[in-house]
Tab-separated table of C-alpha atoms in Angstrom:
chain	number	residue	atom	x	y	z
A	97	UNK	CA	73.021	71.627	94.750
A	98	UNK	CA	76.633	72.094	95.594
A	99	UNK	CA	77.538	74.853	97.772
A	100	UNK	CA	79.951	76.283	95.185
A	101	UNK	CA	76.917	76.810	92.675
A	102	UNK	CA	74.797	78.521	95.543
A	103	UNK	CA	77.456	81.186	96.791
A	104	UNK	CA	80.185	83.047	95.403
A	105	UNK	CA	83.057	84.138	97.480
A	106	UNK	CA	82.006	87.500	98.010
A	107	UNK	CA	78.282	86.537	99.050
A	108	UNK	CA	79.875	83.966	101.678
A	109	UNK	CA	82.373	86.518	103.087
A	110	UNK	CA	79.669	89.261	103.377
A	111	UNK	CA	77.385	86.642	105.394
A	112	UNK	CA	80.231	85.525	107.507
A	113	UNK	CA	81.210	89.152	108.137
A	114	UNK	CA	77.892	90.225	109.166
A	115	UNK	CA	77.334	87.309	111.462
A	116	UNK	CA	80.431	87.331	113.042
A	117	UNK	CA	80.779	91.200	114.254
A	118	UNK	CA	78.434	92.493	116.636
A	119	UNK	CA	76.454	95.644	115.964
A	120	UNK	CA	78.399	97.476	118.698
A	121	UNK	CA	81.598	96.574	117.345
A	122	UNK	CA	80.451	98.095	114.101
A	123	UNK	CA	79.202	100.998	115.486
A	124	UNK	CA	82.672	101.640	117.249
A	125	UNK	CA	84.631	100.890	113.923
A	126	UNK	CA	82.444	103.255	111.881
A	127	UNK	CA	82.889	106.048	114.601
A	128	UNK	CA	86.664	105.503	114.742
A	129	UNK	CA	88.846	108.002	113.304
A	130	UNK	CA	90.321	106.556	109.958
A	131	UNK	CA	94.145	106.341	109.825
A	132	UNK	CA	94.479	107.209	106.116
A	133	UNK	CA	92.394	109.435	103.584
A	134	UNK	CA	89.019	108.271	102.835
A	135	UNK	CA	86.132	109.274	100.217
A	136	UNK	CA	82.713	108.282	101.637
A	137	UNK	CA	79.710	108.498	99.483
A	138	UNK	CA	76.065	107.818	99.481
A	139	UNK	CA	74.982	104.923	97.442
A	140	UNK	CA	71.726	104.898	95.053
A	141	UNK	CA	70.500	101.281	95.453
A	142	UNK	CA	71.780	98.193	97.138
A	143	UNK	CA	74.100	97.460	100.014
A	144	UNK	CA	77.275	96.195	97.964
A	145	UNK	CA	79.543	97.692	95.570
A	146	UNK	CA	82.127	95.246	93.802
A	147	UNK	CA	84.600	97.267	92.267
A	148	UNK	CA	85.394	100.974	92.193
A	149	UNK	CA	87.854	102.638	89.435
A	150	UNK	CA	89.335	105.970	89.216
A	151	UNK	CA	88.720	107.965	85.926
A	152	UNK	CA	91.270	110.568	85.736
A	153	UNK	CA	89.749	112.683	82.554
A	154	UNK	CA	86.529	113.183	84.395
A	155	UNK	CA	87.664	113.193	88.031
A	156	UNK	CA	85.333	110.598	89.057
A	157	UNK	CA	85.330	107.009	90.554
A	158	UNK	CA	83.175	104.548	88.388
A	159	UNK	CA	81.506	101.804	90.664
A	160	UNK	CA	79.679	98.561	89.964
A	161	UNK	CA	76.590	97.632	91.588
A	162	UNK	CA	76.591	93.957	92.879
A	163	UNK	CA	72.671	94.072	91.971
A	164	UNK	CA	73.711	95.067	88.610
A	165	UNK	CA	74.449	98.377	87.093
A	166	UNK	CA	77.201	101.241	87.054
A	167	UNK	CA	77.371	104.527	88.809
A	168	UNK	CA	79.666	107.556	89.093
A	169	UNK	CA	81.238	109.325	92.217
A	170	UNK	CA	82.334	112.640	91.019
A	171	UNK	CA	85.125	114.249	93.089
A	172	UNK	CA	85.283	118.125	92.557
A	173	UNK	CA	88.844	119.569	93.355
A	174	UNK	CA	87.163	121.505	96.059
A	175	UNK	CA	85.876	118.311	97.682
A	176	UNK	CA	89.308	116.614	98.473
A	177	UNK	CA	88.740	116.727	102.200
A	178	UNK	CA	86.437	114.614	104.182
A	179	UNK	CA	83.375	115.259	102.448
A	180	UNK	CA	80.355	112.920	101.932
A	181	UNK	CA	80.016	112.679	98.037
A	182	UNK	CA	76.693	111.349	96.200
A	183	UNK	CA	76.735	108.275	93.576
A	184	UNK	CA	74.627	108.837	90.462
A	185	UNK	CA	73.468	105.943	88.476
A	186	UNK	CA	74.702	105.855	84.827
A	187	UNK	CA	74.072	102.341	83.584
A	188	UNK	CA	70.843	100.105	84.493
A	189	UNK	CA	70.183	97.638	81.611
A	190	UNK	CA	67.001	95.857	81.634
A	191	UNK	CA	68.431	93.121	79.414
A	192	UNK	CA	71.164	92.305	82.283
A	193	UNK	CA	68.506	92.284	85.119
A	194	UNK	CA	69.357	89.225	87.600
A	195	UNK	CA	73.119	89.442	87.075
A	196	UNK	CA	75.813	91.309	89.057
A	197	UNK	CA	78.063	94.131	87.735
A	198	UNK	CA	81.712	93.153	89.082
A	199	UNK	CA	85.008	94.068	87.566
A	200	UNK	CA	85.750	97.491	85.847
A	201	UNK	CA	88.617	98.730	83.663
A	202	UNK	CA	88.852	102.431	82.785
A	203	UNK	CA	90.372	102.689	79.310
A	204	UNK	CA	91.034	106.315	78.852
A	205	UNK	CA	92.798	106.171	75.582
A	206	UNK	CA	89.704	104.844	74.171
A	207	UNK	CA	87.824	106.808	76.103
A	208	UNK	CA	85.540	103.884	77.303
A	209	UNK	CA	84.971	101.773	80.528
A	210	UNK	CA	84.611	97.747	80.375
A	211	UNK	CA	82.427	96.274	82.795
A	212	UNK	CA	81.806	92.398	83.484
A	213	UNK	CA	78.493	91.153	84.230
A	214	UNK	CA	78.048	87.467	85.845
A	215	UNK	CA	75.086	85.424	87.188
A	216	UNK	CA	76.937	84.923	90.700
A	217	UNK	CA	74.622	82.395	92.062
A	218	UNK	CA	73.781	80.149	89.329
A	219	UNK	CA	76.860	80.807	86.933
A	220	UNK	CA	74.807	80.316	83.906
A	221	UNK	CA	75.533	83.700	82.384
A	222	UNK	CA	78.661	85.738	81.633
A	223	UNK	CA	79.312	88.973	79.698
A	224	UNK	CA	81.620	91.735	79.108
A	225	UNK	CA	80.015	95.381	77.873
A	226	UNK	CA	81.814	98.229	77.187
A	227	UNK	CA	80.476	102.160	77.366
A	228	UNK	CA	81.676	105.358	76.025
A	229	UNK	CA	83.008	107.531	79.080
A	230	UNK	CA	81.489	110.677	77.695
A	231	UNK	CA	77.880	109.511	76.757
A	232	UNK	CA	77.411	106.196	78.403
A	233	UNK	CA	76.393	104.718	75.308
A	234	UNK	CA	76.859	100.904	74.908
A	235	UNK	CA	79.597	100.177	72.553
A	236	UNK	CA	79.222	96.407	72.781
A	237	UNK	CA	78.031	93.564	74.940
A	238	UNK	CA	79.516	90.285	74.261
A	239	UNK	CA	78.021	87.118	75.958
A	240	UNK	CA	81.088	85.021	77.176
A	241	UNK	CA	78.935	81.858	78.579
A	242	UNK	CA	75.371	80.904	78.750
A	243	UNK	CA	73.231	78.107	79.931
A	244	UNK	CA	74.278	75.342	77.685
A	245	UNK	CA	78.120	76.198	78.550
A	246	UNK	CA	80.450	74.909	81.162
A	247	UNK	CA	79.487	76.847	84.756
A	248	UNK	CA	81.514	80.127	84.689
A	249	UNK	CA	81.656	83.277	86.843
A	250	UNK	CA	83.290	86.300	84.782
A	251	UNK	CA	84.645	88.270	87.431
A	252	UNK	CA	87.434	90.946	86.738
A	253	UNK	CA	88.974	92.685	83.407
A	254	UNK	CA	91.750	94.707	82.185
A	255	UNK	CA	92.874	95.768	79.018
A	256	UNK	CA	96.181	95.774	77.030
A	257	UNK	CA	97.731	98.262	75.051
A	258	UNK	CA	95.767	97.358	71.851
A	259	UNK	CA	92.588	97.415	73.380
A	260	UNK	CA	92.150	93.835	73.837
A	261	UNK	CA	90.109	92.803	77.136
A	262	UNK	CA	91.118	89.735	79.449
A	263	UNK	CA	88.233	88.771	81.631
A	264	UNK	CA	88.739	86.152	84.753
A	265	UNK	CA	86.270	83.243	85.254
A	266	UNK	CA	86.307	82.902	89.131
A	267	UNK	CA	84.490	79.558	88.523
A	268	UNK	CA	85.920	77.443	85.998
A	269	UNK	CA	89.508	79.017	85.943
A	270	UNK	CA	90.208	80.256	82.628
A	271	UNK	CA	90.808	83.864	81.024
A	272	UNK	CA	88.657	84.930	78.084
A	273	UNK	CA	90.237	87.487	75.571
A	274	UNK	CA	87.800	89.922	73.882
A	275	UNK	CA	88.892	91.892	70.872
A	276	UNK	CA	88.710	95.968	70.799
A	277	UNK	CA	85.406	95.663	68.969
A	278	UNK	CA	84.042	93.141	71.248
A	279	UNK	CA	84.677	89.920	69.481
A	280	UNK	CA	85.512	86.685	71.490
A	281	UNK	CA	89.022	85.893	70.314
A	282	UNK	CA	90.055	82.975	72.195
A	283	UNK	CA	89.938	81.398	75.799
A	284	UNK	CA	93.147	80.987	77.862
A	285	UNK	CA	93.248	77.567	79.794
A	286	UNK	CA	96.117	75.972	81.713
A	287	UNK	CA	96.612	73.424	84.293
A	288	UNK	CA	98.363	75.456	86.586
A	289	UNK	CA	94.925	77.354	87.130
A	290	UNK	CA	93.380	74.486	88.656
A	291	UNK	CA	94.634	73.627	92.307
A	292	UNK	CA	94.690	69.714	93.102
A	293	UNK	CA	92.911	70.183	96.253
A	294	UNK	CA	89.136	70.319	96.110
A	295	UNK	CA	88.874	73.060	98.816
A	296	UNK	CA	91.054	75.480	97.030
A	297	UNK	CA	88.378	75.496	93.844
A	298	UNK	CA	85.567	77.374	95.276
A	299	UNK	CA	86.839	80.767	93.898
A	300	UNK	CA	89.467	80.288	90.903
A	301	UNK	CA	91.030	82.985	88.918
A	302	UNK	CA	90.058	86.692	90.267
A	303	UNK	CA	92.021	89.976	89.955
A	304	UNK	CA	93.848	90.935	86.795
A	305	UNK	CA	96.183	93.563	85.622
A	306	UNK	CA	97.990	94.014	82.330
A	307	UNK	CA	101.707	94.644	82.581
A	308	UNK	CA	103.242	97.251	80.132
A	309	UNK	CA	106.207	94.593	79.394
A	310	UNK	CA	103.253	92.186	77.754
A	311	UNK	CA	101.856	90.021	80.216
A	312	UNK	CA	99.101	89.415	82.458
A	313	UNK	CA	99.149	89.212	86.323
A	314	UNK	CA	96.674	87.025	87.826
A	315	UNK	CA	95.640	85.940	91.161
A	316	UNK	CA	93.806	82.989	92.358
A	317	UNK	CA	91.776	83.635	95.298
A	318	UNK	CA	91.347	80.412	97.174
A	319	UNK	CA	94.981	79.128	96.389
A	320	UNK	CA	96.640	82.405	96.951
A	321	UNK	CA	98.536	81.745	93.568
A	322	UNK	CA	100.007	84.540	91.652
A	323	UNK	CA	100.398	83.869	88.047
A	324	UNK	CA	102.251	85.319	84.985
A	325	UNK	CA	100.772	84.883	81.752
A	326	UNK	CA	103.113	86.107	79.003
A	327	UNK	CA	101.305	87.176	75.956
A	328	UNK	CA	104.589	87.602	73.982
A	329	UNK	CA	105.148	83.982	74.617
A	330	UNK	CA	102.154	81.939	73.310
A	331	UNK	CA	100.307	82.840	76.604
A	332	UNK	CA	103.005	80.875	78.536
A	333	UNK	CA	101.642	80.566	82.299
A	334	UNK	CA	103.925	80.318	85.442
A	335	UNK	CA	103.392	80.510	88.940
A	336	UNK	CA	104.877	83.798	90.518
A	337	UNK	CA	106.740	82.413	93.481
A	338	UNK	CA	105.784	85.117	96.132
A	339	UNK	CA	107.939	84.995	99.676
A	340	UNK	CA	105.493	85.847	102.041
A	341	UNK	CA	102.449	84.137	100.361
A	342	UNK	CA	100.447	82.600	99.287
A	343	UNK	CA	97.883	85.445	98.795
A	344	UNK	CA	94.810	83.733	100.147
A	345	UNK	CA	91.540	85.498	99.285
A	346	UNK	CA	93.489	88.008	97.131
A	347	UNK	CA	90.859	89.687	95.072
A	348	UNK	CA	91.196	93.173	92.991
A	349	UNK	CA	94.727	94.078	91.654
A	350	UNK	CA	96.445	97.346	90.750
A	351	UNK	CA	99.626	97.865	89.309
A	352	UNK	CA	101.293	100.782	91.522
A	353	UNK	CA	104.554	100.766	89.379
A	354	UNK	CA	106.136	98.279	86.955
A	355	UNK	CA	107.687	96.190	89.989
A	356	UNK	CA	104.972	96.882	92.354
A	357	UNK	CA	101.593	95.280	92.745
A	358	UNK	CA	98.613	96.299	95.266
A	359	UNK	CA	96.484	93.146	96.300
A	360	UNK	CA	93.080	94.018	97.788
A	361	UNK	CA	91.598	91.641	100.245
A	362	UNK	CA	92.656	89.900	103.650
A	363	UNK	CA	91.704	91.852	105.505
A	364	UNK	CA	92.476	94.923	103.335
A	365	UNK	CA	95.623	95.201	101.353
A	366	UNK	CA	98.978	93.932	100.581
A	367	UNK	CA	101.993	95.350	98.603
A	368	UNK	CA	103.750	92.782	96.482
A	369	UNK	CA	107.262	93.718	94.787
A	370	UNK	CA	108.994	91.997	92.181
A	371	UNK	CA	112.841	92.673	91.185
A	372	UNK	CA	113.228	90.175	88.221
A	373	UNK	CA	110.211	90.796	85.776
A	374	UNK	CA	107.876	88.917	87.727
A	375	UNK	CA	109.319	85.622	87.950
A	376	UNK	CA	109.317	85.712	91.707
A	377	UNK	CA	108.063	88.710	94.188
A	378	UNK	CA	107.571	89.480	97.678
A	379	UNK	CA	104.761	90.723	100.082
A	380	UNK	CA	106.785	94.034	101.466
A	381	UNK	CA	103.975	95.714	103.099
A	382	UNK	CA	100.252	95.303	104.389
A	383	UNK	CA	97.493	97.723	105.234
A	384	UNK	CA	94.734	97.340	107.660
A	385	UNK	CA	91.707	99.434	106.725
A	386	UNK	CA	88.032	98.917	107.811
A	387	UNK	CA	87.879	95.410	107.574
A	388	UNK	CA	84.393	94.861	108.470
A	389	UNK	CA	83.474	96.516	104.874
A	390	UNK	CA	85.652	94.030	102.907
A	391	UNK	CA	88.035	95.449	100.247
A	392	UNK	CA	87.527	93.801	97.019
A	393	UNK	CA	89.306	96.058	94.470
A	394	UNK	CA	92.300	98.468	94.084
A	395	UNK	CA	92.775	101.446	91.861
A	396	UNK	CA	95.355	104.475	91.530
A	397	UNK	CA	94.029	108.148	92.003
A	398	UNK	CA	96.830	110.880	91.374
A	399	UNK	CA	99.759	107.817	92.012
A	400	UNK	CA	98.095	106.600	95.514
A	401	UNK	CA	96.586	103.385	95.706
A	402	UNK	CA	92.932	103.220	96.961
A	403	UNK	CA	90.851	100.265	98.381
A	404	UNK	CA	87.138	99.829	97.456
A	405	UNK	CA	85.261	98.489	100.208
A	406	UNK	CA	82.204	96.467	99.391
A	407	UNK	CA	79.840	96.619	102.084
A	408	UNK	CA	77.691	99.599	102.346
A	409	UNK	CA	76.372	100.899	105.871
A	410	UNK	CA	73.535	103.192	107.074
A	411	UNK	CA	69.843	103.548	106.517
A	412	UNK	CA	68.092	104.642	104.316
A	413	UNK	CA	71.064	105.745	102.613
A	414	UNK	CA	74.101	103.377	102.592
A	415	UNK	CA	77.363	105.060	103.052
A	416	UNK	CA	80.390	103.292	101.123
A	417	UNK	CA	84.388	104.053	101.683
A	418	UNK	CA	87.035	104.195	99.162
A	419	UNK	CA	90.006	104.248	101.513
A	420	UNK	CA	93.583	105.274	100.736
A	421	UNK	CA	95.962	102.214	101.337
A	422	UNK	CA	99.373	103.509	102.940
A	423	UNK	CA	102.080	100.850	102.676
């Protein structure tokens, strides 16, 4: 069986980090005073939290469980300082058992959250679900791929102005478009999504954001390429030329403004800026957070970027960190 079908980038990265960093160094890093604001919280289950997105209406972070499921971490106004918060499980579906919950998109306009699910190790199942932000009632569950389809690994999601969702495939290098009611509309494919070098194909399209000017910005993790997918021009795909790139091992994305993009990963975060509508761009700043915890997603809270760090540390309760990235 091929290595790529056994491991995902994230599971490999976690393994490498845990093997490479001696326990004493981890303890030292954990005791060090952070240079920026950090939301620490106790998790309810496993060791890994793939994604965290801020829900401004309800003052909470919504987090996805690598072992499957979704939780919330409420942030009371009086707890804005260094207070240890608590995670509460909100979604744990039996019919999705064995699949990881990965990318999240909070759609405040429609009072819902979209969650990506995938068979990370076998690449035999991918799906997108939506839940009501008030009741956590499931609105839809759309299967994107199954055992009889090409191997796929749904990873991240974002929503356009009409409520259509776009889900990246980190295995086969494509983008699923799902309608507001959960109907699968189309699949976006392009030769540019597939690099020529075999070693850049282990993890393909990953983080994705919708730009208010009508296009998607998507990152390819192993090649480091950043793509512009113009939805107003028949889903035209272009490589964004990034000075200071490629953005190797880039993961989750968040738009800080129409001209600035936060890229999680390698080792914590990079700030990319474009002055020509994302035809070209440049890395203008970098942020180094707790690299032993592995930054995997980015979100905005009160206009400030925060990076979700995947690895929980501690026993019996695991402590997770969502770290402000100051560029």
